[in-house]
Amino acid sequence: MAKPSLNDRFFDLRWQRSALDLLEPFRLLYGDRPEVEVQLKKMLRGHWDARPDDLKDLDLQRDIAPDWFLSEKMVGYVFYVDRFSGTLKGVLDHVGYLESLGTTYVHFMPCLRPRLGDSDGGYSVMDYRAIDPKLGTMADFESVSRALRGRGMDVCIDLVLNHTAKEHEWAVRAKKGEKKYQDYFWMFDSDVEPKQYGETLVEIFPDTAPGSFTYYPDIQKWVWTTFNEHQWDLNWSNPEVFLEIVDIMLHLANKGATCLRLDAVAFMWKRLGSNCQNQPEVHDILQALRAATRVAAPALIHKAEAIVAPKDLVPYLGQGRHAGREANLAYHNNLMVQYWASLATRQTALTNHVLSAHFPESFKNASFATYIRCHDDIGWAITEEDAAAVPDTSGPGHRRFLADFYAGVHPGSFARGGIFQENAETGDRRNSGSFASLAGLEAAKEAGNRELIEMALHRMLMGYALMCSFGGMPLLYMGDEIGLLNDYGFEDVAEHAHDNRWMHRPRMNWTVANAPEWPERLLLDGVKAIITRRKALPELNASVPTRILQTGVASVFAYLKQAERGAMVCVVNFSEDWRQVPAQQFRDLGVSRFFDELAEEQIVLQNDYIPVAPYGRLWVV
């Protein structure tokens, strides 16, 4: 008998490693289907055989160091390709800039081929195997991702799992009456079932896309359209959909993607009588998807986009039987929300409660992606139960206050932003706005007040210090590091005018980025300094637990990073005033030197208190 090739041996070993993690949830979802399992394994083997040698080499490196993405040296940068560089090839013109920021991971915002016209910012995809023609070709993506890997940068792209554009081939064939493809979607012959489901669903875009179902007279069908009429929800109870998506994931991995941002995962499973979000089956799907790609593309990691309440967020990083088996990364939207909430109130009691009551100190081979702003709106995910834990606070009242504050209409607000969508039934509203504008830089510049400008910059730098040290992989959204303000010109672009989220998606200002002057220079230098220090401190590896501390000082938020070489206490001040924290609290945690690793200087105690500057940030050892 011929000796198996090394290629065969690698596949067989990885199949043995991941088969149970794949097939156990697959069988829970779809029952005993041996013929489909044979088809699935054959598909994985085909993608492994087709995988380029340089990516197979990367697979081996990451089999040896599977926790690579938890490193303190990981720093992400997120952008729309057209707004950053025009085209995919144009990204390579700015690699030096990315390197100057310490970037090790770049996220190309949706770059797969979208439908023409309104595409929900690119998330209405009509071809998962093609690049948006405005940006380039799949060959361009392959060459650019290979070049970035050569410079130490992983590439993440978006894969929308809940829906496709109605122009996708599957949807087109479903409209033509092909039963196989009609079963890929949620389609109904009457409105009876849609009405039953609709009784417990929450509208996502009540202003622009009310309801969750759309009737198409030409095919006499009702179709589930959670987000927009042009986005048809996939039927994940059909195993053929699972097979199709695995095939697509491995195709993209072989083209050079080393992270897939799995969009809208919370909505993937439908259950009558529920809100059809965060259903248990979603976690079985995500475990099976991760196990499948570990067989044929082990270098690939998964990032779950689940912007949900705290109790629902944690399971996406693996709990119970899914521990260490689900998403590698998930967005810490609650840290983001609490940053903005504490900034508006100058109080941290709610932040302390939410982040200590709902989140474990660490995860098994998984962590958060931390961020302060992204391409999306801010939804105020503050529940009535959490608000009740803080005196004189209610969920609806606090959400109204925050929406008004960041729309700039609350008395004393420093923010400039907009209201994005309003739920008429609940009164809840979300907010749009760039990091700089929401943090006060736009208003301060309008006033021409240098002191207010510096205050706004320190609010931002405090946020960067928070997201670079809290635990996980920090993600910088393009242009925030140079203080790009709201772009109100979005209203003049027909395809954007209905969606004010485009106000915080401005085009990159390369004049400022390459030759910044005050105040942008102060901000950019500060961001680079924070990232440089992060990379030098193993205490900030994402595997190190994060424990929330109670300082007793209303505007100060602090957390302990207990690493092998000793304790680090990270401190941020959400107030424009000086604050003092008792030094004894730090001694009790094992801190003895009182050295600030962020500023790289000794802390001078004042009457045995640690002084914390307005919007100050300290990493104390």
Coordinates of C-alpha atoms in Angstrom, one line a residue:
M1 CA 0.0 0.0 0.0
A2 CA 1.3 3.4 -0.9
K3 CA 2.3 5.7 1.9
P4 CA -0.2 8.6 2.3
S5 CA 1.1 11.9 1.1
L6 CA 1.8 14.7 3.6
N7 CA -1.2 16.5 2.0
D8 CA -3.5 13.5 2.8
R9 CA -2.0 13.2 6.3
F10 CA -2.7 16.8 7.2
F11 CA -6.3 16.5 6.0
D12 CA -7.0 13.3 7.8
L13 CA -5.5 14.6 11.1
R14 CA -7.6 17.8 10.9
W15 CA -10.7 15.8 10.1
Q16 CA -10.1 13.6 13.1
R17 CA -9.6 16.7 15.2
S18 CA -12.8 18.5 14.1
A19 CA -15.2 15.8 12.9
L20 CA -17.1 15.6 16.2
D21 CA -17.3 19.4 16.6
L22 CA -18.7 19.5 13.1
L23 CA -21.0 16.5 12.9
E24 CA -22.5 16.7 16.4
P25 CA -24.2 20.1 15.9
F26 CA -24.9 19.2 12.2
R27 CA -27.0 16.2 13.4
L28 CA -28.8 18.2 16.0
L29 CA -29.8 20.7 13.3
Y30 CA -30.6 18.4 10.5
G31 CA -30.9 14.9 11.8
D32 CA -29.1 11.8 10.6
R33 CA -28.1 12.5 7.0
P34 CA -25.2 10.2 6.1
E35 CA -25.3 11.1 2.4
V36 CA -25.1 14.8 3.2
E37 CA -22.2 14.2 5.6
V38 CA -20.3 12.3 2.8
Q39 CA -20.9 15.2 0.5
L40 CA -19.7 17.7 3.2
K41 CA -16.4 15.8 3.8
K42 CA -15.8 15.5 0.0
M43 CA -16.3 19.3 -0.3
L44 CA -13.8 20.0 2.5
R45 CA -11.3 17.7 0.9
G46 CA -11.7 19.4 -2.5
H47 CA -11.0 22.9 -1.0
W48 CA -8.0 21.6 0.9
D49 CA -6.6 20.1 -2.3
A50 CA -7.1 23.4 -4.1
R51 CA -5.6 25.5 -1.3
P52 CA -2.5 27.5 -2.3
D53 CA 0.8 26.4 -0.8
D54 CA 1.5 29.7 1.0
L55 CA -1.9 29.4 2.8
K56 CA -1.2 25.8 3.7
D57 CA 2.0 27.0 5.2
L58 CA 0.1 29.6 7.2
D59 CA -2.3 26.9 8.3
L60 CA 0.6 24.9 9.8
Q61 CA 1.9 28.0 11.6
R62 CA -1.5 28.6 13.2
D63 CA -2.0 24.9 14.0
I64 CA 1.1 25.4 16.1
A65 CA 0.0 28.7 17.6
P66 CA -3.8 28.6 17.5
D67 CA -4.1 31.6 19.9
W68 CA -2.3 33.9 17.5
F69 CA -5.2 36.3 17.3
L70 CA -5.2 36.8 21.0
S71 CA -1.8 38.5 21.0
E72 CA -1.2 41.9 22.4
K73 CA 0.4 42.8 19.1
M74 CA -2.8 42.4 17.2
V75 CA -4.4 45.8 16.1
G76 CA -7.1 46.1 13.6
Y77 CA -8.0 48.8 11.1
V78 CA -11.4 48.9 9.4
F79 CA -12.4 50.8 6.2
Y80 CA -14.6 50.9 3.1
V81 CA -12.1 50.3 0.3
D82 CA -13.5 53.0 -2.0
R83 CA -13.3 55.6 0.8
F84 CA -9.8 54.6 1.9
S85 CA -8.1 54.0 -1.4
G86 CA -10.5 54.0 -4.3
T87 CA -9.8 50.4 -5.3
L88 CA -8.3 47.2 -3.8
K89 CA -5.1 47.8 -5.7
G90 CA -5.0 51.3 -4.2
V91 CA -4.7 49.8 -0.7
L92 CA -1.1 48.9 -1.4
D93 CA -0.3 52.6 -1.9
H94 CA -1.1 53.2 1.8
V95 CA 0.5 50.1 3.4
G96 CA 3.2 52.3 4.9
Y97 CA 0.5 54.3 6.7
L98 CA -1.1 51.2 8.0
E99 CA 2.3 50.0 9.3
S100 CA 2.9 53.3 11.0
L101 CA -0.3 52.7 13.0
G102 CA 0.9 49.2 14.0
T103 CA -1.8 47.5 12.0
T104 CA -1.8 43.7 11.9
Y105 CA -5.3 43.1 10.7
V106 CA -7.3 45.0 8.0
H107 CA -11.0 44.7 7.5
F108 CA -12.2 45.5 4.0
M109 CA -15.8 46.6 4.7
P110 CA -18.2 44.8 2.4
C111 CA -16.4 44.2 -0.8
L112 CA -18.3 41.3 -2.3
R113 CA -20.5 42.1 -5.3
P114 CA -23.6 43.9 -4.1
R115 CA -26.8 44.6 -5.9
L116 CA -27.0 47.8 -7.9
G117 CA -28.6 50.9 -6.2
D118 CA -29.4 50.7 -2.5
S119 CA -27.4 47.8 -1.1
D120 CA -27.5 48.5 2.6
G121 CA -24.0 49.8 2.5
G122 CA -22.8 46.7 0.6
Y123 CA -24.6 44.1 2.8
S124 CA -27.1 43.2 0.1
V125 CA -24.8 40.7 -1.7
M126 CA -25.7 39.3 -5.1
D127 CA -22.5 37.3 -5.7
Y128 CA -20.4 35.9 -2.8
R129 CA -17.7 34.8 -5.3
A130 CA -17.1 38.1 -6.9
I131 CA -15.6 41.4 -5.8
D132 CA -17.6 44.6 -6.3
P133 CA -16.6 45.7 -9.8
K134 CA -16.1 49.3 -8.6
L135 CA -13.2 48.0 -6.3
G136 CA -11.6 45.5 -8.6
T137 CA -11.6 41.8 -9.2
M138 CA -11.2 38.6 -7.2
A139 CA -7.7 38.4 -8.7
D140 CA -7.0 41.8 -7.3
F141 CA -8.2 40.6 -3.9
E142 CA -5.9 37.6 -4.0
S143 CA -2.8 39.7 -4.9
V144 CA -3.6 42.4 -2.4
S145 CA -4.3 40.0 0.5
R146 CA -1.1 38.1 -0.4
A147 CA 0.9 41.3 -0.3
L148 CA -0.6 42.4 3.0
R149 CA 0.1 39.0 4.6
G150 CA 3.7 39.5 3.4
R151 CA 3.7 42.7 5.5
G152 CA 2.3 41.0 8.6
M153 CA -1.4 41.9 8.1
D154 CA -4.3 39.6 8.0
V155 CA -7.3 40.4 5.9
C156 CA -11.0 40.2 7.0
I157 CA -14.0 40.5 4.7
D158 CA -17.7 40.4 5.4
L159 CA -19.9 37.3 4.7
V160 CA -23.6 38.0 5.2
L161 CA -25.2 34.8 6.7
N162 CA -28.8 35.9 7.3
H163 CA -29.8 36.9 3.8
T164 CA -28.8 37.5 0.2
A165 CA -29.8 40.2 -2.2
K166 CA -33.0 39.4 -4.1
E167 CA -30.8 39.5 -7.3
H168 CA -28.6 36.7 -6.1
E169 CA -28.7 33.6 -8.4
W170 CA -30.5 31.6 -5.7
A171 CA -33.3 34.2 -5.4
V172 CA -33.6 34.6 -9.1
R173 CA -34.0 30.9 -9.6
A174 CA -36.5 30.8 -6.7
K175 CA -38.5 33.5 -8.4
K176 CA -38.6 31.4 -11.6
G177 CA -40.3 28.7 -9.6
E178 CA -37.4 26.3 -8.9
K179 CA -38.5 24.4 -5.8
K180 CA -34.9 23.7 -4.7
Y181 CA -34.1 27.3 -4.5
Q182 CA -37.4 28.4 -3.0
D183 CA -36.5 26.1 -0.2
Y184 CA -33.3 28.2 0.3
F185 CA -35.5 31.1 1.6
W186 CA -38.5 31.7 3.8
M187 CA -41.3 31.9 1.3
F188 CA -45.0 31.6 2.0
D189 CA -48.1 31.2 -0.2
S190 CA -50.3 33.3 2.1
D191 CA -49.9 35.9 4.8
V192 CA -51.2 33.6 7.5
E193 CA -47.8 32.5 8.8
P194 CA -46.0 35.8 8.3
K195 CA -48.7 37.4 10.5
Q196 CA -48.2 34.8 13.1
Y197 CA -44.4 35.3 13.1
G198 CA -44.8 39.0 13.0
E199 CA -46.6 39.2 16.3
T200 CA -43.3 38.7 18.2
L201 CA -40.8 40.2 15.7
V202 CA -39.0 43.5 16.2
E203 CA -38.7 45.9 13.3
I204 CA -35.0 46.7 12.5
F205 CA -35.5 49.6 10.2
P206 CA -39.0 50.9 11.0
D207 CA -38.5 54.2 9.2
T208 CA -37.3 52.9 5.9
A209 CA -38.3 49.2 5.8
P210 CA -41.3 48.6 8.1
G211 CA -42.4 45.0 8.7
S212 CA -40.4 41.8 8.3
F213 CA -42.1 40.3 5.2
T214 CA -42.7 41.4 1.6
Y215 CA -45.3 40.3 -0.9
Y216 CA -44.3 39.8 -4.5
P217 CA -47.3 39.8 -6.8
D218 CA -45.4 38.3 -9.8
I219 CA -44.6 35.1 -7.9
Q220 CA -47.6 35.3 -5.5
K221 CA -45.3 34.7 -2.5
W222 CA -44.6 36.3 0.8
V223 CA -40.8 36.4 1.5
W224 CA -39.1 37.0 4.9
T225 CA -37.2 40.2 4.6
T226 CA -35.9 41.1 8.1
F227 CA -33.8 44.1 7.1
N228 CA -34.9 45.4 3.7
E229 CA -37.2 44.4 0.9
H230 CA -34.2 43.6 -1.3
Q231 CA -32.6 41.3 1.3
W232 CA -34.2 37.8 1.4
D233 CA -33.7 35.7 4.6
L234 CA -32.0 32.4 4.1
N235 CA -33.6 29.2 5.4
W236 CA -30.9 27.7 7.7
S237 CA -33.2 24.8 8.6
N238 CA -32.4 23.5 5.1
P239 CA -29.0 21.6 5.2
E240 CA -28.4 22.6 1.5
V241 CA -28.0 26.2 2.7
F242 CA -25.4 25.1 5.2
L243 CA -23.5 23.3 2.5
E244 CA -23.6 26.3 0.2
I245 CA -22.3 28.6 2.8
V246 CA -19.4 26.3 3.8
D247 CA -18.5 26.1 0.1
I248 CA -18.4 29.9 -0.1
M249 CA -16.4 30.3 3.1
L250 CA -13.7 28.0 1.9
H251 CA -13.7 29.6 -1.5
L252 CA -13.0 33.0 0.1
A253 CA -10.4 31.5 2.5
N254 CA -8.5 30.0 -0.5
K255 CA -8.6 33.5 -2.1
G256 CA -6.7 34.9 0.9
A257 CA -9.3 35.9 3.5
T258 CA -8.0 34.9 7.0
C259 CA -11.0 36.3 8.9
L260 CA -14.6 36.3 8.0
R261 CA -16.9 38.7 9.7
L262 CA -20.1 36.8 9.9
D263 CA -22.9 39.4 9.5
A264 CA -26.3 39.4 11.1
V265 CA -25.8 36.0 12.8
A266 CA -28.3 36.7 15.5
F267 CA -31.2 36.4 13.0
M268 CA -30.3 33.1 11.3
W269 CA -32.8 30.8 13.0
K270 CA -36.6 31.3 13.0
R271 CA -38.9 30.1 15.7
L272 CA -42.6 30.9 15.9
G273 CA -43.5 32.8 19.1
S274 CA -40.0 34.2 19.5
N275 CA -38.3 37.4 18.3
C276 CA -36.3 35.1 16.0
Q277 CA -33.0 36.3 17.4
N278 CA -30.3 34.5 19.3
Q279 CA -32.0 31.1 19.1
P280 CA -30.0 28.1 20.4
E281 CA -29.7 26.7 16.9
V282 CA -27.6 29.7 15.8
H283 CA -24.8 28.5 18.1
D284 CA -24.9 25.0 16.7
I285 CA -24.6 26.5 13.2
L286 CA -21.7 28.7 14.2
Q287 CA -19.9 25.8 15.9
A288 CA -20.3 23.6 12.8
L289 CA -19.1 26.4 10.5
R290 CA -16.0 26.9 12.6
A291 CA -15.3 23.2 12.7
A292 CA -15.7 22.9 8.9
T293 CA -13.2 25.6 8.2
R294 CA -10.7 24.2 10.8
V295 CA -10.5 21.1 8.6
A296 CA -9.8 22.7 5.3
A297 CA -8.5 26.2 6.2
P298 CA -7.2 26.3 9.8
A299 CA -5.7 29.7 9.3
L300 CA -9.1 31.2 9.0
I301 CA -10.9 32.7 12.1
H302 CA -14.5 33.8 12.5
K303 CA -15.8 37.1 13.9
A304 CA -19.5 37.1 14.9
E305 CA -21.4 40.3 14.3
A306 CA -24.0 40.0 17.0
I307 CA -25.1 43.4 18.3
V308 CA -27.3 42.2 21.0
A309 CA -28.0 42.6 24.8
P310 CA -25.2 41.5 27.2
K311 CA -26.8 38.2 28.2
D312 CA -27.2 37.2 24.5
L313 CA -23.7 38.4 23.4
V314 CA -21.5 36.1 25.6
P315 CA -22.7 32.8 24.0
Y316 CA -21.3 33.8 20.6
L317 CA -17.8 33.4 22.1
G318 CA -18.7 29.9 23.3
Q319 CA -20.4 28.7 26.5
G320 CA -21.3 25.3 27.8
R321 CA -20.8 22.6 25.1
H322 CA -19.8 25.3 22.6
A323 CA -16.9 26.6 24.8
G324 CA -13.9 27.1 22.6
R325 CA -15.8 26.0 19.6
E326 CA -17.8 28.9 18.3
A327 CA -16.7 32.4 17.1
N328 CA -13.1 33.4 17.7
L329 CA -14.0 37.0 18.0
A330 CA -17.2 38.9 18.7
Y331 CA -17.9 42.7 18.8
H332 CA -18.0 44.1 22.3
N333 CA -20.8 46.4 21.6
N334 CA -21.6 46.7 25.3
L335 CA -18.2 48.2 26.0
M336 CA -18.8 50.6 23.2
V337 CA -22.2 51.6 24.5
Q338 CA -21.0 52.0 28.1
Y339 CA -18.1 54.2 26.9
W340 CA -20.5 56.6 25.4
A341 CA -23.0 56.4 28.2
S342 CA -20.3 57.1 30.9
L343 CA -18.9 59.9 28.8
A344 CA -22.3 61.6 28.7
T345 CA -23.1 61.1 32.4
R346 CA -19.6 61.3 33.9
Q347 CA -20.7 58.3 35.9
T348 CA -19.5 54.7 35.8
A349 CA -21.9 52.8 38.0
L350 CA -23.9 51.4 35.1
T351 CA -20.6 50.5 33.2
N352 CA -19.3 48.7 36.3
H353 CA -22.6 46.8 36.7
V354 CA -23.0 45.7 33.1
L355 CA -19.4 44.7 32.4
S356 CA -19.1 42.8 35.7
A357 CA -22.5 41.2 35.9
H358 CA -22.8 39.8 32.4
F359 CA -19.3 39.0 31.1
P360 CA -16.8 36.4 32.2
E361 CA -13.2 37.6 32.8
S362 CA -12.0 35.5 29.9
F363 CA -13.0 33.0 27.2
K364 CA -11.6 29.7 26.0
N365 CA -9.6 30.4 22.8
A366 CA -11.8 33.4 21.9
S367 CA -12.1 37.0 22.8
F368 CA -13.8 40.3 22.0
A369 CA -13.1 42.8 19.2
T370 CA -13.1 46.1 21.1
Y371 CA -14.1 49.3 19.4
I372 CA -15.5 52.8 20.1
R373 CA -17.1 53.5 16.8
C374 CA -17.8 51.6 13.6
H375 CA -19.6 52.0 10.3
D376 CA -22.9 51.4 11.9
D377 CA -25.3 53.4 14.2
I378 CA -25.2 53.2 18.0
G379 CA -28.1 51.3 19.4
W380 CA -28.5 52.0 23.2
A381 CA -28.4 48.4 24.4
I382 CA -29.3 49.2 28.0
T383 CA -32.0 46.9 29.5
E384 CA -34.5 47.8 32.1
E385 CA -33.0 45.2 34.4
D386 CA -29.5 46.8 34.2
A387 CA -30.8 50.3 34.5
A388 CA -32.7 49.3 37.7
A389 CA -29.3 48.3 39.3
V390 CA -28.4 52.0 39.3
P391 CA -30.4 54.4 41.6
D392 CA -32.7 56.9 39.9
T393 CA -32.2 55.3 36.4
S394 CA -34.7 53.7 34.1
G395 CA -34.0 51.9 30.8
P396 CA -36.3 54.0 28.6
G397 CA -35.3 57.2 30.3
H398 CA -31.6 56.6 30.0
R399 CA -31.9 55.5 26.4
R400 CA -33.9 58.7 25.6
F401 CA -31.2 60.8 27.3
L402 CA -28.4 59.2 25.4
A403 CA -30.2 59.6 22.1
D404 CA -30.8 63.3 22.8
F405 CA -27.3 63.8 24.1
Y406 CA -25.5 62.4 21.0
A407 CA -27.9 64.1 18.7
G408 CA -26.6 67.3 20.3
V409 CA -30.0 68.5 21.5
H410 CA -29.6 67.8 25.2
P411 CA -28.6 70.9 27.2
G412 CA -24.9 71.0 27.7
S413 CA -24.1 68.3 25.2
F414 CA -20.7 68.5 23.5
A415 CA -21.8 66.0 20.7
R416 CA -22.8 66.6 17.1
G417 CA -24.7 63.6 15.7
G418 CA -28.0 62.5 14.2
I419 CA -31.0 60.3 15.0
F420 CA -31.0 57.0 13.1
Q421 CA -34.4 55.3 13.0
E422 CA -37.1 55.6 15.7
N423 CA -39.3 52.8 17.0
A424 CA -42.7 54.3 17.3
E425 CA -43.9 51.6 19.7
T426 CA -41.0 51.8 22.2
G427 CA -39.7 55.3 21.5
D428 CA -36.2 54.0 21.2
R429 CA -33.8 55.8 18.8
R430 CA -30.3 55.1 17.6
N431 CA -27.5 57.6 16.8
S432 CA -25.2 58.3 13.9
G433 CA -22.0 60.3 14.1
S434 CA -18.2 60.0 13.7
F435 CA -16.1 59.4 16.8
A436 CA -14.7 62.9 16.7
S437 CA -18.0 64.6 16.3
L438 CA -19.7 62.6 19.0
A439 CA -16.7 63.3 21.3
G440 CA -17.0 67.0 20.9
L441 CA -14.3 67.9 18.4
E442 CA -16.8 69.3 15.8
A443 CA -18.5 71.6 18.3
A444 CA -15.1 72.7 19.8
K445 CA -13.8 73.6 16.3
E446 CA -16.9 75.5 15.5
A447 CA -16.4 77.5 18.7
G448 CA -12.7 78.0 17.9
N449 CA -11.9 77.1 21.5
R450 CA -8.5 75.5 22.0
E451 CA -9.2 74.3 25.4
L452 CA -12.4 72.6 24.3
I453 CA -10.6 71.1 21.3
E454 CA -7.9 69.5 23.5
M455 CA -10.7 68.3 25.9
A456 CA -12.4 66.5 22.9
L457 CA -9.1 64.9 21.9
H458 CA -8.5 63.6 25.4
R459 CA -12.0 62.1 25.4
M460 CA -10.9 60.2 22.3
L461 CA -7.5 59.2 23.5
M462 CA -9.1 57.9 26.7
G463 CA -11.4 55.8 24.5
Y464 CA -8.4 54.4 22.6
A465 CA -6.6 53.5 25.8
L466 CA -9.7 51.7 27.0
M467 CA -10.2 49.7 23.9
C468 CA -6.5 48.8 23.6
S469 CA -6.3 47.5 27.1
F470 CA -9.7 46.1 28.1
G471 CA -9.1 42.7 26.6
G472 CA -9.4 41.6 23.0
M473 CA -8.4 42.9 19.6
P474 CA -8.8 46.7 19.2
L475 CA -10.4 47.9 16.0
L476 CA -9.8 51.4 14.7
Y477 CA -12.3 52.7 12.2
M478 CA -10.7 54.6 9.3
G479 CA -10.1 58.3 9.9
D480 CA -10.9 58.3 13.6
E481 CA -7.2 58.5 14.4
I482 CA -7.0 61.9 12.6
G483 CA -10.4 63.1 13.9
L484 CA -12.5 63.1 10.8
L485 CA -15.8 64.9 11.4
N486 CA -19.3 64.1 10.3
D487 CA -19.7 64.3 6.5
Y488 CA -23.1 66.0 5.9
G489 CA -22.6 65.8 2.2
F490 CA -24.1 62.3 2.3
E491 CA -27.5 64.0 1.8
D492 CA -26.4 65.1 -1.7
V493 CA -25.8 61.5 -2.8
A494 CA -29.0 59.9 -4.0
E495 CA -28.2 56.4 -2.8
H496 CA -27.1 57.6 0.6
A497 CA -29.5 60.4 1.3
H498 CA -32.1 58.2 3.1
D499 CA -29.4 56.7 5.5
N500 CA -27.7 59.2 7.8
R501 CA -25.1 56.5 8.9
W502 CA -23.2 57.8 5.9
M503 CA -22.4 61.0 7.9
H504 CA -19.9 58.9 9.8
R505 CA -18.4 57.2 6.8
P506 CA -16.4 60.1 5.4
R507 CA -13.7 59.6 2.8
M508 CA -10.1 59.4 4.1
N509 CA -8.4 62.7 4.1
W510 CA -4.9 61.8 3.0
T511 CA -3.6 65.4 3.2
V512 CA -4.3 65.4 7.0
A513 CA -3.2 61.8 7.5
N514 CA 0.2 62.2 5.8
A515 CA 1.0 65.7 7.1
P516 CA -1.2 66.4 10.1
E517 CA -1.0 69.7 11.9
W518 CA -2.4 70.7 15.3
P519 CA -4.9 69.4 16.6
E520 CA -4.9 66.3 14.4
R521 CA -1.2 65.7 15.0
L522 CA -1.8 65.5 18.8
L523 CA -4.5 62.9 18.2
L524 CA -2.6 60.8 15.7
D525 CA 0.6 60.8 17.8
G526 CA -1.4 59.9 20.9
V527 CA -3.1 56.9 19.1
K528 CA 0.3 55.7 17.9
A529 CA 1.8 55.9 21.3
I530 CA -1.1 53.9 22.9
I531 CA -0.7 51.2 20.3
T532 CA 3.1 51.1 20.7
R533 CA 2.7 50.6 24.4
R534 CA 0.0 48.0 24.0
K535 CA 2.3 45.8 21.8
A536 CA 5.0 45.9 24.5
L537 CA 2.9 44.6 27.3
P538 CA 2.0 40.9 27.6
E539 CA -0.5 41.9 30.3
L540 CA -2.7 43.0 27.5
N541 CA -2.8 39.7 25.7
A542 CA -6.5 38.8 25.2
S543 CA -6.0 35.6 27.1
V544 CA -5.3 37.5 30.3
P545 CA -8.5 37.9 32.4
T546 CA -10.2 41.3 32.8
R547 CA -11.7 41.9 36.2
I548 CA -13.9 45.0 36.8
L549 CA -12.9 46.9 40.0
Q550 CA -15.0 49.1 42.2
T551 CA -12.9 52.3 42.9
G552 CA -15.6 54.2 44.8
V553 CA -14.9 57.2 42.6
A554 CA -18.0 57.9 40.5
S555 CA -16.4 58.9 37.2
V556 CA -13.4 56.5 37.3
F557 CA -13.6 53.1 35.6
A558 CA -10.9 50.5 36.5
Y559 CA -10.1 46.9 35.7
L560 CA -7.4 44.4 36.7
K561 CA -5.2 42.5 34.3
Q562 CA -3.7 39.7 36.3
A563 CA -0.9 38.3 34.2
E564 CA 1.8 35.8 35.1
R565 CA 4.5 38.5 35.6
G566 CA 2.3 40.6 37.9
A567 CA -0.8 42.8 38.2
M568 CA -1.7 45.8 36.0
V569 CA -4.6 48.0 36.9
C570 CA -6.0 50.1 34.0
V571 CA -7.8 53.3 34.9
V572 CA -9.8 55.8 32.9
N573 CA -11.5 59.0 34.0
F574 CA -14.8 59.9 32.3
S575 CA -14.8 63.4 33.8
E576 CA -13.3 66.7 32.7
D577 CA -12.1 67.2 36.3
W578 CA -9.1 65.7 38.2
R579 CA -10.0 62.6 40.3
Q580 CA -8.1 60.7 43.0
V581 CA -8.1 57.0 43.7
P582 CA -6.8 55.5 47.0
A583 CA -3.4 53.9 46.4
Q584 CA -4.1 51.2 49.0
Q585 CA -6.7 49.7 46.6
F586 CA -3.8 49.1 44.1
R587 CA -1.5 47.7 46.8
D588 CA -4.3 45.2 47.8
L589 CA -4.2 44.0 44.1
G590 CA -0.5 43.5 44.1
V591 CA 0.7 46.8 42.6
S592 CA 3.8 48.1 44.4
R593 CA 5.8 50.3 41.9
F594 CA 3.0 52.7 40.9
F595 CA 4.5 53.1 37.5
D596 CA 2.4 54.1 34.5
E597 CA 3.3 51.8 31.7
L598 CA 1.2 53.9 29.2
A599 CA 3.1 57.1 29.8
E600 CA 6.2 55.2 30.8
E601 CA 6.7 57.4 33.9
Q602 CA 6.5 57.1 37.7
I603 CA 3.2 58.1 39.3
V604 CA 3.7 60.7 42.1
L605 CA 1.2 59.9 44.8
Q606 CA -0.6 62.7 46.5
N607 CA -1.4 62.0 50.2
D608 CA -1.4 58.3 49.3
Y609 CA -3.9 58.9 46.4
I610 CA -3.3 58.3 42.7
P611 CA -4.2 61.5 40.8
V612 CA -6.0 60.9 37.5
A613 CA -6.1 63.8 35.0
P614 CA -9.3 64.9 33.2
Y615 CA -10.1 62.1 30.8
G616 CA -6.9 60.6 32.0
R617 CA -5.8 57.0 31.4
L618 CA -3.3 55.0 33.4
W619 CA -1.9 51.5 33.0
V620 CA -0.5 51.0 36.5
V621 CA 2.0 48.3 37.6

